[in-house]
Coordinates of C-alpha atoms in Angstrom, one line a residue:
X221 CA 39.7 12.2 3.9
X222 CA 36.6 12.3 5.1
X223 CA 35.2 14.3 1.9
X224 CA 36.2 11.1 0.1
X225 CA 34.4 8.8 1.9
X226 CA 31.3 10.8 2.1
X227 CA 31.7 11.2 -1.7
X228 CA 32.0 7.3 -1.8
X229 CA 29.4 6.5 -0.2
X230 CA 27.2 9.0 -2.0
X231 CA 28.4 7.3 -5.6
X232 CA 27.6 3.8 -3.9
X233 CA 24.5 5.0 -2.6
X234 CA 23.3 6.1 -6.2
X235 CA 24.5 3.6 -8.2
X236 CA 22.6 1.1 -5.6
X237 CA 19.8 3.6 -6.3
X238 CA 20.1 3.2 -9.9
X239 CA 20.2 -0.6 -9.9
X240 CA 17.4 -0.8 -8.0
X241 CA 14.7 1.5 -10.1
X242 CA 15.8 -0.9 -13.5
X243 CA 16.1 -3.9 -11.8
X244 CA 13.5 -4.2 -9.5
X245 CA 11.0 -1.2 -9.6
X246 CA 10.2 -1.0 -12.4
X247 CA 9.8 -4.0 -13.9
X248 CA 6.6 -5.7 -15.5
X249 CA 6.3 -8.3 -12.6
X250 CA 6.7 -5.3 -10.0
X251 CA 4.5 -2.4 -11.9
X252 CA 2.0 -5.2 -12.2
X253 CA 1.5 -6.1 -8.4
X254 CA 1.7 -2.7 -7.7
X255 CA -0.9 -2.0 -10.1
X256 CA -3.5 -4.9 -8.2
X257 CA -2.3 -3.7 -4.4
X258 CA -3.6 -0.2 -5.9
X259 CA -6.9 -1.8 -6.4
X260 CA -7.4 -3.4 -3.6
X261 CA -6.1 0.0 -1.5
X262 CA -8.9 2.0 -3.7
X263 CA -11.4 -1.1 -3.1
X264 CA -11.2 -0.5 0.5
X265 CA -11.0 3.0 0.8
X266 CA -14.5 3.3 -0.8
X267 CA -15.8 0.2 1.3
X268 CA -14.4 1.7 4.7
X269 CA -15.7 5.6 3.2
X270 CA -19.5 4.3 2.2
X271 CA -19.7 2.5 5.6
X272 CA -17.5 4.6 8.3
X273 CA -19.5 3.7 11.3
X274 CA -18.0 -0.4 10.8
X275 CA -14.4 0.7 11.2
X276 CA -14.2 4.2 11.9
X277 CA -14.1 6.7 15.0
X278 CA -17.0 8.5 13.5
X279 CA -16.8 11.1 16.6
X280 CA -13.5 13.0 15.2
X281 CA -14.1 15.6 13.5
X282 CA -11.9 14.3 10.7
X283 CA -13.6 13.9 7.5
X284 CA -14.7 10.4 6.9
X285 CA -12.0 10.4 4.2
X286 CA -9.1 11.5 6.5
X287 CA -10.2 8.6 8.8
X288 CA -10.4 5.8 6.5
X289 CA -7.1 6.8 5.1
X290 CA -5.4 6.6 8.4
X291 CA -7.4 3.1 9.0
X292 CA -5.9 2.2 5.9
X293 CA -2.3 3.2 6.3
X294 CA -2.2 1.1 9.8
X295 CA -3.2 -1.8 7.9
X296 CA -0.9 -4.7 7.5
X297 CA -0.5 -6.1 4.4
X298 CA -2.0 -9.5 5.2
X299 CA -4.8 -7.7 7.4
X300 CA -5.5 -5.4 4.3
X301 CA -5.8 -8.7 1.7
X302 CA -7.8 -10.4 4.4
X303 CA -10.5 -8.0 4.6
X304 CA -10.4 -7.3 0.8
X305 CA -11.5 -10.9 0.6
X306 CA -14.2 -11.0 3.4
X307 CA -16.0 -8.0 1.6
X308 CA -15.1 -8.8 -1.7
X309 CA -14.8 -12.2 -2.7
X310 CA -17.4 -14.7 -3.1
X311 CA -17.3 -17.3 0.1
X312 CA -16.6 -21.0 -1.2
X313 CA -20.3 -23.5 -0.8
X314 CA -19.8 -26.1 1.3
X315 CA -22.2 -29.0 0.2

């Protein structure tokens, strides 16, 4: 009996699975804002790398590389945009 239900559950779990990679990701829309979130992670990993002593613990004995990707990985997704537009983006001029 409770063979069954794990093998239930596994079937479920697959065909969920399955639904999800050709429904969701990986569609056009999806691959395409995964494709700009890439940017902007690679954007900041060079920014944070060329200039460790702004955001990193420069201290460790880490490689700068380690460090930034751990900076980067704690990042929120709005804290990661917002930064990515302070350093990036051109600020609007108020006349």
């Amino acid at each position: 009996m409770l063979l069954n239900q794990l093998a239930e559950v596994e079937q479920a779990l697959e065909a969920l699975r399955k639904y999800m990679f050709e429904n969701m990701y990986l569609t056009p829309t999806v691959r395409t804002e995964f494709e700009k979130a890439q940017k902007i992670l690679i954007a900041l990993f060079e920014y944070v790398v060329a200039h460790p002593d702004d955001y990193l613990d420069t201290a460790s004995e880490e490689p700068v590389e380690r460090l930034a990707i751990d900076f980067i990985a704690g990042m929120t997704d709005r804290y990661a945009l917002n930064l990515y537009t302070q350093l990036f983006l051109p600020k609007p001029w108020v006349a």
